[in-house]
Short mmCIF file of C-alpha atoms in Angstrom, two decimals:
data_model
loop_
_atom_site.label_atom_id
_atom_site.label_comp_id
_atom_site.label_asym_id
_atom_site.label_seq_id
_atom_site.Cartn_x
_atom_site.Cartn_y
_atom_site.Cartn_z
CA MET Y 1 -31.66 -16.65 -41.84
CA PRO Y 2 -34.53 -18.58 -40.41
CA ARG Y 3 -37.59 -16.54 -39.66
CA SER Y 4 -39.47 -19.54 -38.36
CA LEU Y 5 -36.95 -20.16 -35.59
CA SER Y 6 -36.85 -18.14 -32.42
CA LEU Y 7 -33.58 -17.01 -30.90
CA THR Y 8 -33.71 -19.65 -28.16
CA GLY Y 9 -34.53 -22.26 -30.76
CA ARG Y 10 -31.50 -21.25 -32.75
CA ILE Y 11 -29.23 -21.31 -29.72
CA LEU Y 12 -30.58 -24.71 -28.72
CA THR Y 13 -29.93 -26.18 -32.20
CA ARG Y 14 -26.35 -24.98 -32.03
CA LEU Y 15 -25.77 -26.19 -28.50
CA TRP Y 16 -27.28 -29.64 -28.25
CA LEU Y 17 -24.64 -31.50 -30.24
CA PRO Y 18 -21.55 -30.12 -28.45
CA VAL Y 19 -23.26 -30.77 -25.12
CA VAL Y 20 -24.15 -34.33 -26.11
CA LEU Y 21 -20.61 -34.99 -27.36
CA ALA Y 22 -18.98 -33.61 -24.22
CA ALA Y 23 -21.41 -35.56 -22.03
CA ALA Y 24 -20.73 -38.73 -24.00
CA TRP Y 25 -17.00 -38.28 -23.46
CA TRP Y 26 -17.52 -37.55 -19.77
CA VAL Y 27 -19.79 -40.56 -19.15
CA SER Y 28 -17.91 -43.08 -21.29
CA SER Y 29 -14.58 -42.19 -19.74
CA ALA Y 30 -15.88 -41.81 -16.17
CA GLY Y 31 -14.89 -45.24 -14.94
CA SER Y 32 -11.92 -45.61 -17.24
CA THR Y 33 -8.91 -47.34 -15.77
CA SER Y 34 -7.00 -47.26 -19.07
CA LEU Y 35 -3.64 -45.58 -18.80
CA TYR Y 36 -4.04 -43.91 -22.18
CA PHE Y 37 -7.59 -42.69 -21.84
CA PRO Y 38 -8.08 -41.18 -18.39
CA PRO Y 39 -11.50 -39.89 -17.27
CA LEU Y 40 -12.41 -36.48 -18.64
CA SER Y 41 -12.94 -35.23 -15.08
CA LYS Y 42 -9.27 -35.93 -14.34
CA ILE Y 43 -8.12 -34.25 -17.57
CA LEU Y 44 -10.10 -31.12 -16.80
CA ALA Y 45 -8.78 -31.13 -13.26
CA ALA Y 46 -5.25 -31.31 -14.68
CA VAL Y 47 -5.98 -28.42 -17.05
CA TRP Y 48 -6.90 -26.42 -14.00
CA THR Y 49 -4.16 -27.51 -11.59
CA GLN Y 50 -1.37 -27.60 -14.19
CA TRP Y 51 -2.17 -24.86 -16.68
CA ALA Y 52 -4.47 -22.38 -15.05
CA ALA Y 53 -2.95 -22.34 -11.59
CA GLY Y 54 0.12 -24.54 -11.74
CA PRO Y 55 3.65 -25.03 -13.04
CA ALA Y 56 2.70 -25.45 -16.70
CA ARG Y 57 1.72 -21.80 -16.84
CA ALA Y 58 5.34 -21.01 -17.64
CA GLN Y 59 5.20 -23.38 -20.65
CA LEU Y 60 2.05 -21.72 -21.85
CA ALA Y 61 3.64 -18.30 -21.49
CA SER Y 62 6.77 -19.23 -23.42
CA SER Y 63 4.72 -20.86 -26.19
CA LEU Y 64 2.61 -17.76 -26.58
CA GLU Y 65 5.77 -15.66 -26.60
CA HIS Y 66 7.18 -17.72 -29.50
CA LEU Y 67 3.90 -17.57 -31.33
CA VAL Y 68 3.19 -13.87 -30.92
CA THR Y 69 6.74 -12.74 -31.74
CA GLY Y 70 7.09 -15.06 -34.73
CA TYR Y 71 3.65 -14.31 -36.08
CA ALA Y 72 4.04 -10.56 -35.71
CA LEU Y 73 7.32 -10.74 -37.62
CA ALA Y 74 5.71 -12.88 -40.29
CA CYS Y 75 2.92 -10.34 -40.75
CA LEU Y 76 5.33 -7.42 -41.04
CA LEU Y 77 7.69 -9.22 -43.40
CA GLY Y 78 4.85 -10.62 -45.46
CA VAL Y 79 3.05 -7.34 -45.97
CA GLY Y 80 6.33 -5.43 -46.40
CA PHE Y 81 7.89 -7.69 -49.00
CA GLY Y 82 4.53 -8.24 -50.65
CA ALA Y 83 4.16 -4.49 -51.13
CA LEU Y 84 7.76 -4.21 -52.30
CA LEU Y 85 7.31 -6.93 -54.90
CA TRP Y 86 4.09 -5.33 -56.00
CA SER Y 87 5.83 -2.04 -56.69
CA LEU Y 88 8.81 -3.65 -58.46
CA ARG Y 89 7.22 -5.45 -61.36
CA HIS Y 90 10.41 -6.87 -62.85
CA VAL Y 91 11.71 -8.18 -59.55
CA ARG Y 92 8.33 -9.76 -58.93
CA ASP Y 93 8.40 -11.42 -62.31
CA ALA Y 94 11.93 -12.70 -61.91
CA THR Y 95 11.45 -14.08 -58.41
CA SER Y 96 7.91 -15.46 -58.66
CA PRO Y 97 8.84 -19.15 -59.19
CA TYR Y 98 11.10 -19.08 -56.14
CA VAL Y 99 8.59 -17.30 -53.95
CA TYR Y 100 6.04 -19.90 -55.00
CA PHE Y 101 8.50 -22.68 -54.17
CA LEU Y 102 8.97 -21.34 -50.65
CA TYR Y 103 5.22 -20.98 -50.32
CA VAL Y 104 4.43 -24.61 -51.16
CA LEU Y 105 7.49 -26.01 -49.38
CA PRO Y 106 6.01 -27.91 -46.42
CA ALA Y 107 7.51 -25.70 -43.72
CA PRO Y 108 8.02 -28.32 -40.98
CA VAL Y 109 10.89 -29.79 -43.02
CA LEU Y 110 12.85 -26.68 -42.07
CA VAL Y 111 12.77 -27.48 -38.34
CA PRO Y 112 15.94 -29.63 -38.32
CA ALA Y 113 17.76 -27.08 -40.49
CA ALA Y 114 16.74 -24.26 -38.16
CA MET Y 115 18.08 -26.28 -35.25
CA THR Y 116 21.51 -26.52 -36.81
CA LEU Y 117 21.54 -22.82 -37.66
CA PHE Y 118 19.98 -21.23 -34.59
CA GLY Y 119 20.35 -23.77 -31.80
CA LEU Y 120 17.44 -24.82 -29.64
CA GLY Y 121 16.46 -21.55 -28.04
CA PHE Y 122 13.98 -18.77 -28.47
CA SER Y 123 15.45 -17.39 -31.70
CA MET Y 124 15.17 -20.73 -33.53
CA LYS Y 125 11.45 -20.92 -32.88
CA VAL Y 126 10.77 -17.30 -33.70
CA VAL Y 127 12.79 -17.38 -36.93
CA LEU Y 128 11.09 -20.60 -37.96
CA ILE Y 129 7.58 -19.34 -37.28
CA ALA Y 130 8.28 -16.00 -38.95
CA PHE Y 131 9.86 -17.57 -42.02
CA ALA Y 132 7.19 -20.21 -42.52
CA ALA Y 133 4.21 -18.00 -41.84
CA MET Y 134 5.27 -15.04 -43.98
CA TRP Y 135 4.62 -16.64 -47.38
CA PRO Y 136 0.83 -16.85 -47.26
CA VAL Y 137 0.76 -13.19 -46.14
CA LEU Y 138 3.22 -12.15 -48.81
CA LEU Y 139 1.43 -13.85 -51.68
CA ASN Y 140 -1.99 -12.69 -50.58
CA THR Y 141 -0.72 -9.12 -50.13
CA LEU Y 142 0.78 -9.19 -53.59
CA ASP Y 143 -2.34 -10.64 -55.07
CA GLY Y 144 -4.64 -8.23 -53.30
CA MET Y 145 -2.56 -5.26 -54.38
CA ARG Y 146 -2.55 -6.42 -57.97
CA GLY Y 147 -6.31 -6.27 -57.83
CA VAL Y 148 -6.32 -2.58 -56.90
CA ASP Y 149 -8.55 -0.52 -59.13
CA PRO Y 150 -6.20 1.48 -61.42
CA VAL Y 151 -8.80 4.23 -61.65
CA ALA Y 152 -8.70 4.73 -57.89
CA LEU Y 153 -4.93 4.90 -58.02
CA ASP Y 154 -4.94 7.41 -60.90
CA THR Y 155 -7.56 9.50 -59.16
CA ALA Y 156 -5.44 9.68 -56.04
CA ARG Y 157 -2.43 10.64 -58.14
CA ALA Y 158 -4.38 13.33 -59.98
CA LEU Y 159 -5.62 14.71 -56.68
CA GLY Y 160 -2.01 15.08 -55.59
CA VAL Y 161 -2.09 12.50 -52.80
CA PRO Y 162 1.55 11.87 -51.86
CA PRO Y 163 2.92 8.40 -52.72
CA ALA Y 164 3.24 7.14 -49.15
CA ARG Y 165 -0.34 8.05 -48.38
CA ARG Y 166 -1.46 6.63 -51.69
CA VAL Y 167 -0.05 3.25 -50.73
CA LEU Y 168 -1.55 3.41 -47.26
CA SER Y 169 -5.01 4.68 -47.98
CA VAL Y 170 -5.66 3.35 -51.48
CA VAL Y 171 -3.56 0.25 -52.09
CA LEU Y 172 -3.38 -1.21 -48.61
CA ARG Y 173 -7.05 -0.56 -48.03
CA ALA Y 174 -8.14 -2.16 -51.24
CA ALA Y 175 -5.95 -5.19 -50.64
CA SER Y 176 -6.88 -5.61 -46.98
CA PRO Y 177 -9.59 -8.28 -47.37
CA GLN Y 178 -7.17 -10.51 -49.16
CA ILE Y 179 -4.35 -9.66 -46.76
CA ALA Y 180 -6.69 -10.71 -43.96
CA ALA Y 181 -7.21 -14.06 -45.67
CA GLY Y 182 -3.45 -14.49 -45.86
CA LEU Y 183 -3.01 -13.55 -42.23
CA ARG Y 184 -5.56 -16.15 -41.24
CA ASN Y 185 -3.78 -18.91 -43.16
CA SER Y 186 -0.50 -17.82 -41.64
CA LEU Y 187 -1.90 -18.07 -38.15
CA GLN Y 188 -2.55 -21.78 -38.64
CA VAL Y 189 0.91 -22.32 -40.05
CA ALA Y 190 2.40 -20.40 -37.12
CA ILE Y 191 0.58 -22.52 -34.53
CA ILE Y 192 1.70 -25.76 -36.20
CA LEU Y 193 5.32 -24.61 -36.27
CA MET Y 194 5.17 -23.39 -32.70
CA VAL Y 195 4.21 -26.87 -31.51
CA VAL Y 196 6.51 -28.77 -33.87
CA SER Y 197 9.58 -26.71 -32.98
CA GLU Y 198 8.91 -27.08 -29.27
CA TRP Y 199 8.28 -30.76 -29.69
CA VAL Y 200 11.40 -31.73 -31.59
CA ALA Y 201 13.94 -29.72 -29.70
CA SER Y 202 13.13 -27.65 -26.71
CA THR Y 203 12.96 -27.43 -22.98
CA ASP Y 204 9.95 -25.21 -22.85
CA GLY Y 205 6.56 -24.66 -24.42
CA ILE Y 206 3.35 -26.64 -24.80
CA GLY Y 207 4.86 -29.00 -27.36
CA TYR Y 208 7.64 -29.83 -24.91
CA TYR Y 209 5.13 -30.33 -22.11
CA ILE Y 210 3.07 -32.77 -24.18
CA VAL Y 211 6.02 -34.86 -25.35
CA ASN Y 212 7.51 -34.82 -21.86
CA SER Y 213 4.25 -36.01 -20.25
CA GLN Y 214 3.95 -38.70 -22.88
CA GLU Y 215 7.47 -39.96 -22.29
CA SER Y 216 6.94 -40.08 -18.53
CA PHE Y 217 3.63 -41.94 -19.00
CA ASP Y 218 1.65 -39.04 -17.58
CA TYR Y 219 -1.19 -39.41 -20.06
CA THR Y 220 -3.50 -37.18 -18.08
CA GLY Y 221 -0.91 -34.43 -18.48
CA MET Y 222 -0.66 -35.16 -22.20
CA TRP Y 223 -4.42 -34.87 -22.62
CA SER Y 224 -4.45 -31.62 -20.68
CA GLY Y 225 -1.84 -30.24 -23.09
CA ILE Y 226 -4.02 -31.28 -26.02
CA ILE Y 227 -7.00 -29.48 -24.50
CA VAL Y 228 -4.91 -26.36 -23.99
CA LEU Y 229 -3.77 -26.47 -27.63
CA ALA Y 230 -7.37 -26.83 -28.77
CA ILE Y 231 -8.31 -23.82 -26.66
CA ILE Y 232 -5.45 -21.77 -28.11
CA GLY Y 233 -6.50 -22.66 -31.65
CA THR Y 234 -10.12 -21.75 -31.00
CA VAL Y 235 -9.41 -18.54 -29.11
CA ALA Y 236 -6.87 -17.38 -31.71
CA ASN Y 237 -9.40 -18.00 -34.44
CA LEU Y 238 -12.22 -16.22 -32.61
CA ALA Y 239 -9.98 -13.26 -31.87
CA PHE Y 240 -8.98 -13.13 -35.51
CA VAL Y 241 -12.55 -13.20 -36.75
CA ALA Y 242 -13.55 -10.51 -34.25
CA ALA Y 243 -10.66 -8.27 -35.30
CA GLU Y 244 -11.40 -8.87 -38.95
CA ASN Y 245 -15.06 -7.98 -38.55
CA ARG Y 246 -14.14 -4.82 -36.74
CA ILE Y 247 -11.46 -3.65 -39.12
CA LEU Y 248 -13.02 -4.80 -42.35
CA HIS Y 249 -16.66 -4.09 -41.57
CA TRP Y 250 -16.70 -1.48 -44.37
CA HIS Y 251 -15.76 -4.22 -46.82
CA TYR Y 252 -18.45 -6.64 -45.74
CA GLY Y 253 -20.93 -3.78 -45.67
CA ALA Y 254 -20.05 -2.85 -49.24
CA ARG Y 255 -20.28 -6.45 -50.35
CA ALA Y 256 -23.69 -6.86 -48.77
CA VAL Y 257 -24.95 -3.78 -50.66
CA GLU Y 258 -23.57 -5.13 -53.91
CA GLY Y 259 -25.19 -8.47 -53.26
CA ALA Y 260 -28.53 -6.81 -52.61
CA ARG Y 261 -28.60 -5.14 -55.99
CA MET O 1 7.53 -9.23 -79.66
CA ARG O 2 5.95 -11.90 -77.47
CA LEU O 3 8.98 -14.06 -77.93
CA ARG O 4 11.16 -11.26 -76.66
CA ALA O 5 8.97 -10.72 -73.63
CA ALA O 6 9.12 -14.42 -72.84
CA LEU O 7 12.89 -14.41 -73.27
CA VAL O 8 13.26 -11.48 -70.88
CA ARG O 9 10.97 -13.12 -68.34
CA TYR O 10 12.58 -16.55 -68.31
CA GLY O 11 16.04 -15.08 -68.73
CA SER O 12 15.60 -12.91 -65.66
CA ARG O 13 14.27 -15.84 -63.68
CA LEU O 14 17.23 -17.95 -64.65
CA LEU O 15 19.52 -15.07 -63.77
CA VAL O 16 18.01 -14.85 -60.28
CA LEU O 17 18.56 -18.57 -59.77
CA VAL O 18 22.15 -18.44 -60.99
CA ALA O 19 22.88 -15.35 -58.88
CA ALA O 20 21.38 -16.94 -55.75
CA LEU O 21 23.28 -20.18 -56.21
CA GLY O 22 26.46 -18.24 -56.98
CA LEU O 23 26.06 -16.12 -53.88
CA TRP O 24 25.51 -19.25 -51.79
CA GLN O 25 28.61 -20.91 -53.18
CA GLY O 26 30.62 -17.69 -52.79
CA LEU O 27 29.66 -17.26 -49.15
CA SER O 28 30.59 -20.87 -48.41
CA ALA O 29 33.89 -20.65 -50.30
CA ALA O 30 34.81 -17.40 -48.56
CA GLY O 31 34.14 -19.07 -45.23
CA ILE O 32 31.42 -16.62 -44.27
CA ILE O 33 29.03 -19.50 -43.73
CA SER O 34 30.75 -22.45 -42.17
CA GLY O 35 30.15 -25.91 -43.56
CA ASP O 36 29.37 -27.10 -40.03
CA GLU O 37 26.24 -25.01 -40.04
CA PHE O 38 25.21 -24.72 -43.65
CA PRO O 39 26.62 -26.86 -46.45
CA SER O 40 27.97 -25.35 -49.64
CA MET O 41 25.87 -25.26 -52.77
CA THR O 42 28.04 -27.76 -54.61
CA ALA O 43 27.98 -30.21 -51.71
CA THR O 44 24.19 -29.97 -51.56
CA ALA O 45 23.86 -30.37 -55.31
CA ARG O 46 26.14 -33.41 -55.17
CA ALA O 47 24.06 -34.88 -52.33
CA LEU O 48 20.93 -34.25 -54.34
CA GLY O 49 22.48 -36.00 -57.34
CA ASP O 50 23.56 -38.96 -55.21
CA GLN O 51 20.14 -39.20 -53.62
CA ALA O 52 18.33 -39.09 -56.95
CA GLY O 53 20.18 -42.25 -57.95
CA SER O 54 19.57 -44.06 -54.69
CA ALA O 55 16.62 -46.19 -53.75
CA ALA O 56 16.50 -44.63 -50.27
CA LEU O 57 15.19 -41.32 -51.54
CA TRP O 58 12.49 -42.84 -53.69
CA THR O 59 11.40 -45.14 -50.88
CA ALA O 60 11.08 -42.14 -48.59
CA VAL O 61 9.13 -40.20 -51.22
CA GLY O 62 6.88 -43.23 -51.69
CA GLN O 63 6.26 -43.50 -47.95
CA THR O 64 5.42 -39.84 -47.70
CA LEU O 65 3.11 -40.05 -50.70
CA ALA O 66 1.41 -43.13 -49.24
CA GLY O 67 0.38 -41.28 -46.07
CA TRP O 68 -0.56 -38.20 -48.06
CA GLY O 69 -2.61 -40.03 -50.66
CA ALA O 70 -4.43 -42.46 -48.40
CA GLY O 71 -5.29 -39.74 -45.88
CA LEU O 72 -6.46 -37.37 -48.59
CA LEU O 73 -8.60 -40.10 -50.15
CA ILE O 74 -10.25 -41.24 -46.92
CA GLY O 75 -10.66 -37.75 -45.49
CA GLY O 76 -11.89 -36.42 -48.83
CA ALA O 77 -14.44 -39.19 -49.36
CA ALA O 78 -15.73 -38.92 -45.80
CA ALA O 79 -15.97 -35.14 -46.06
CA VAL O 80 -17.90 -35.25 -49.34
CA ALA O 81 -20.31 -37.89 -48.03
CA LEU O 82 -20.93 -36.32 -44.63
CA GLY O 83 -20.81 -32.76 -45.90
CA THR O 84 -23.52 -33.56 -48.45
CA LEU O 85 -25.74 -35.15 -45.83
CA ILE O 86 -25.27 -32.26 -43.44
CA GLY O 87 -25.63 -29.63 -46.15
CA LEU O 88 -28.89 -31.07 -47.41
CA ASN O 89 -30.59 -30.88 -44.04
CA ARG O 90 -31.02 -27.52 -42.39
CA PHE O 91 -31.35 -28.89 -38.89
CA ALA O 92 -28.29 -31.08 -39.27
CA TYR O 93 -26.35 -28.14 -40.66
CA ARG O 94 -27.25 -25.75 -37.86
CA SER O 95 -26.62 -28.37 -35.21
CA SER O 96 -23.22 -29.45 -36.40
CA ILE O 97 -21.61 -26.39 -37.97
CA GLY O 98 -20.40 -25.11 -34.62
CA VAL O 99 -18.83 -28.45 -33.76
CA ILE O 100 -17.18 -28.65 -37.18
CA GLU O 101 -15.79 -25.12 -36.84
CA PHE O 102 -14.42 -26.08 -33.45
CA PHE O 103 -12.67 -29.19 -34.72
CA LYS O 104 -11.32 -27.25 -37.67
CA THR O 105 -9.52 -24.82 -35.38
CA ILE O 106 -7.85 -27.56 -33.32
CA PRO O 107 -4.21 -27.66 -34.42
CA VAL O 108 -3.65 -31.11 -35.91
CA VAL O 109 -0.41 -31.51 -33.99
CA ALA O 110 -2.58 -31.64 -30.87
CA ILE O 111 -4.12 -34.87 -32.16
CA LEU O 112 -0.72 -36.43 -32.89
CA PRO O 113 -0.14 -37.87 -29.40
CA ILE O 114 -3.54 -39.54 -29.48
CA ALA O 115 -2.81 -41.05 -32.89
CA LEU O 116 0.54 -42.26 -31.55
CA VAL O 117 -1.16 -43.90 -28.59
CA LEU O 118 -3.75 -45.57 -30.82
CA TRP O 119 -1.63 -46.69 -33.76
CA GLY O 120 1.99 -46.36 -32.70
CA VAL O 121 4.64 -45.36 -35.22
CA THR O 122 2.92 -46.75 -38.30
CA LEU O 123 1.57 -45.78 -41.67
CA ASN O 124 -1.92 -45.91 -40.16
CA MET O 125 -0.92 -43.22 -37.68
CA LYS O 126 0.10 -40.96 -40.55
CA ILE O 127 -3.05 -41.73 -42.49
CA ALA O 128 -5.24 -41.04 -39.47
CA LEU O 129 -3.64 -37.66 -38.90
CA VAL O 130 -3.85 -36.62 -42.54
CA THR O 131 -7.47 -37.78 -42.64
CA PHE O 132 -8.29 -35.67 -39.60
CA ALA O 133 -6.49 -32.65 -41.01
CA VAL O 134 -8.19 -32.91 -44.41
CA PHE O 135 -11.67 -33.76 -43.18
CA TRP O 136 -12.69 -30.67 -41.18
CA PRO O 137 -11.84 -27.86 -43.58
CA LEU O 138 -13.21 -29.86 -46.49
CA VAL O 139 -16.48 -30.87 -44.86
CA ILE O 140 -17.24 -27.18 -44.32
CA GLN O 141 -16.58 -26.40 -47.96
CA VAL O 142 -18.83 -29.28 -49.04
CA CYS O 143 -21.62 -28.02 -46.76
CA TYR O 144 -21.36 -24.53 -48.24
CA GLY O 145 -21.25 -25.96 -51.73
CA VAL O 146 -24.31 -28.12 -51.28
CA ARG O 147 -26.21 -25.27 -49.64
CA SER O 148 -25.30 -22.88 -52.44
CA LEU O 149 -27.32 -24.96 -54.89
CA ASP O 150 -29.00 -22.67 -57.39
CA PRO O 151 -32.77 -22.64 -56.64
CA VAL O 152 -33.54 -22.68 -60.36
CA ALA O 153 -31.48 -25.82 -60.84
CA ARG O 154 -33.14 -27.37 -57.81
CA ASP O 155 -36.65 -26.57 -59.00
CA THR O 156 -35.87 -27.72 -62.51
CA ALA O 157 -34.61 -31.02 -61.16
CA ALA O 158 -37.76 -31.37 -59.07
CA ALA O 159 -40.00 -30.56 -62.04
CA LEU O 160 -38.19 -33.09 -64.22
CA GLY O 161 -38.56 -35.70 -61.49
CA VAL O 162 -34.82 -36.08 -60.98
CA THR O 163 -34.34 -37.36 -57.44
CA GLY O 164 -32.16 -39.53 -55.24
CA PRO O 165 -28.67 -40.55 -56.30
CA ARG O 166 -29.23 -39.23 -59.82
CA LYS O 167 -30.02 -35.78 -58.48
CA PHE O 168 -26.92 -35.96 -56.33
CA ALA O 169 -24.76 -36.87 -59.32
CA VAL O 170 -26.12 -34.45 -61.92
CA VAL O 171 -27.36 -31.49 -59.85
CA THR O 172 -25.94 -31.33 -56.35
CA LEU O 173 -22.38 -32.45 -56.94
CA PRO O 174 -21.68 -30.30 -60.02
CA SER O 175 -23.03 -27.21 -58.29
CA ALA O 176 -20.93 -27.88 -55.20
CA ALA O 177 -17.85 -28.79 -57.25
CA PRO O 178 -16.10 -25.39 -57.22
CA PHE O 179 -16.45 -25.20 -53.43
CA ILE O 180 -15.14 -28.73 -53.07
CA ALA O 181 -12.26 -27.88 -55.40
CA THR O 182 -11.27 -24.89 -53.27
CA GLY O 183 -11.38 -27.06 -50.17
CA LEU O 184 -9.36 -29.78 -51.87
CA ARG O 185 -6.73 -27.37 -53.05
CA VAL O 186 -6.11 -26.32 -49.46
CA SER O 187 -6.29 -29.95 -48.33
CA VAL O 188 -3.62 -31.09 -50.79
CA ALA O 189 -1.13 -28.71 -49.18
CA VAL O 190 -2.30 -29.30 -45.60
CA ALA O 191 -2.12 -33.07 -46.08
CA LEU O 192 1.53 -32.87 -47.11
CA ILE O 193 2.42 -30.64 -44.18
CA VAL O 194 0.66 -32.87 -41.67
CA ASP O 195 2.10 -36.01 -43.21
CA ILE O 196 5.60 -34.62 -42.84
CA VAL O 197 4.91 -33.46 -39.29
CA ALA O 198 3.76 -37.00 -38.47
CA GLU O 199 7.08 -38.27 -39.79
CA LEU O 200 9.16 -35.57 -38.20
CA ILE O 201 7.82 -35.74 -34.68
CA GLY O 202 5.77 -38.91 -34.75
CA GLY O 203 8.60 -40.92 -36.30
CA GLY O 204 6.56 -42.43 -39.16
CA SER O 205 8.79 -43.35 -42.11
CA GLY O 206 9.20 -40.93 -44.99
CA LEU O 207 10.97 -37.72 -45.95
CA GLY O 208 10.39 -36.08 -42.56
CA THR O 209 12.23 -38.81 -40.67
CA ARG O 210 15.05 -38.77 -43.22
CA ILE O 211 15.60 -35.09 -42.67
CA LEU O 212 15.73 -35.51 -38.91
CA VAL O 213 18.08 -38.50 -39.17
CA ALA O 214 20.41 -36.52 -41.43
CA GLU O 215 20.36 -33.64 -38.96
CA ASN O 216 21.20 -35.96 -36.07
CA ALA O 217 24.08 -37.50 -38.03
CA GLY O 218 26.00 -34.24 -37.86
CA PRO O 219 27.56 -31.79 -40.35
CA SER O 220 28.73 -34.47 -42.78
CA GLN O 221 25.09 -35.26 -43.50
CA TYR O 222 23.85 -31.67 -43.73
CA PRO O 223 24.10 -31.64 -47.53
CA ALA O 224 21.80 -34.65 -47.57
CA MET O 225 19.42 -32.88 -45.20
CA TYR O 226 19.14 -29.89 -47.51
CA ALA O 227 18.81 -32.19 -50.50
CA TYR O 228 15.80 -33.80 -48.80
CA ILE O 229 14.37 -30.37 -48.05
CA VAL O 230 14.65 -29.43 -51.71
CA VAL O 231 12.95 -32.70 -52.65
CA ALA O 232 10.11 -31.93 -50.21
CA GLY O 233 9.69 -28.53 -51.86
CA ILE O 234 9.64 -30.04 -55.34
CA LEU O 235 7.06 -32.53 -54.12
CA GLY O 236 4.94 -29.63 -52.90
CA VAL O 237 5.21 -27.87 -56.26
CA LEU O 238 4.36 -31.04 -58.19
CA LEU O 239 1.34 -31.98 -56.08
CA ALA O 240 -0.06 -28.44 -56.23
CA GLY O 241 0.60 -28.36 -59.98
CA VAL O 242 -1.05 -31.69 -60.69
CA PHE O 243 -4.05 -30.59 -58.70
CA ALA O 244 -4.30 -27.26 -60.52
CA VAL O 245 -4.22 -29.02 -63.90
CA ALA O 246 -6.82 -31.57 -62.83
CA GLU O 247 -9.04 -28.82 -61.51
CA ARG O 248 -8.83 -26.81 -64.71
CA ARG O 249 -9.68 -29.89 -66.75
CA LEU O 250 -12.56 -31.06 -64.60
CA LEU O 251 -14.08 -27.68 -63.86
CA HIS O 252 -13.39 -25.84 -67.10
CA TRP O 253 -17.15 -25.51 -67.63
CA HIS O 254 -17.57 -23.46 -64.49
CA SER O 255 -17.50 -19.69 -64.85
CA ALA O 256 -15.61 -19.10 -61.59
CA GLN O 257 -12.92 -21.40 -62.90
CA ARG O 258 -12.56 -19.42 -66.10
CA ALA O 259 -12.24 -16.12 -64.27
CA ASP O 260 -9.87 -17.75 -61.84
CA THR O 261 -7.32 -18.73 -64.46
CA VAL O 262 -5.97 -15.17 -64.43
CA ALA O 263 -4.54 -15.59 -60.95
CA PRO O 264 -4.50 -19.27 -60.14
CA GLU O 265 -2.04 -19.50 -57.30
CA PRO O 266 -2.27 -17.74 -53.96
CA ALA O 267 -5.75 -16.31 -54.14
CA ALA O 268 -6.88 -19.86 -54.34
CA VAL O 269 -6.11 -20.49 -50.70
CA VAL O 270 -8.77 -18.04 -49.60
CA PRO O 271 -11.69 -20.00 -48.20
CA VAL O 272 -14.87 -19.34 -50.14
CA ALA O 273 -17.85 -18.01 -48.19
CA SER O 274 -17.96 -17.98 -44.44
#
């Protein structure tokens, strides 16, 4: 960290570029009469009138509902099956190529298949998000658990810690940094699938709003949807980092000590 | 002994595959899953066989690979060039890292409508999206890599009078290589996903469009749809595999790489340093 730079100096270095970029967009688009590239002032006004205080709030709510439900399921399934595969060595060995296949399968290809199986409603989106986003969690859980110190596990066993608690307080804890990495990757996958599933076949959600605005030549509306998506991505990421720092602070603390040695 | 272990391992894997395919076929034959919703295993296998002999499949694979490859190349080159410049200058790094982090968190699908407006339903639209998706995560990795340059190596280079492009080639780039490799490994997968999304919802030609067309054509084409899905999965496996081999060959000298060979797959997706 820079000792030569004051706090205000540091804040200024971080802020000038975003401010310049936003200002450049604002000024260059101010007099725009292009249908496709409306003035930024109009886009921001639309974000406010449509999303913050207007009819699109319902789309935002249903998108978030798909995302949160699907992602929560993905986390549970991923950690659950990851732990199960970790404890059953032979099953893990026998299924590993297929788990890997599902992991690298580009998940959006499943959207049409999910449509034929689950229709166009809520369940299709949730199943799709949950299915696609569980693999990074599962593989990272498995991998993190395989890295558990056997000595710690034996110690817990020798001390008579019951199996359920052993898994919770030794295995899960040791694997949690890697599980967190998996959860973060899954979040991105979940957001992509949320939008794609709403886009291709839906009557609600942000994806639907964007494609609908585009088809009715409401490009200001389309841009406002894009801004909202960008905000969701950023906020989700910030929330994730904050939660991770809170929950895993012991890990980063330990790593910092190790690094100092 | 080792032969037996290998036999057990591959035998059990084969058994799982056979059991899964058998279960699938059994459920279809028993009428528990209706062919209108999910095709039988044999129908899908037949469709896959038919497709493998047809030019349509290979054209679609080629179109998908074209968007993937061109986007990866352009985004990768731009990220290495810009990331190096930014990483080498502390002021540039501190000024831009926030902006880069911001762009990285924007879901690429959000950019899709803009790309459609700018390029229409074309290969360039796909390439632009893949480039965007690859660039941001990779440029961060390159910055970290360049900044992680070992001070001893840097001072040695300075003492030996190695500067400019030569320093970049023999000191900076090799030291940043493992970071770049991690970023690329993620990019290879992301590029394929984004490319297929661009086809699926943007309408660009390739596997994604084929799958959607098959879905729209109704139950008679569902076997073909699942055949395409399997092909997309195989493509994912192959691209990841090729990359892993290339990485091992090119970076075998690096200690992190040697330690990494124990668990090459999922751990790899974890972004290094943050």
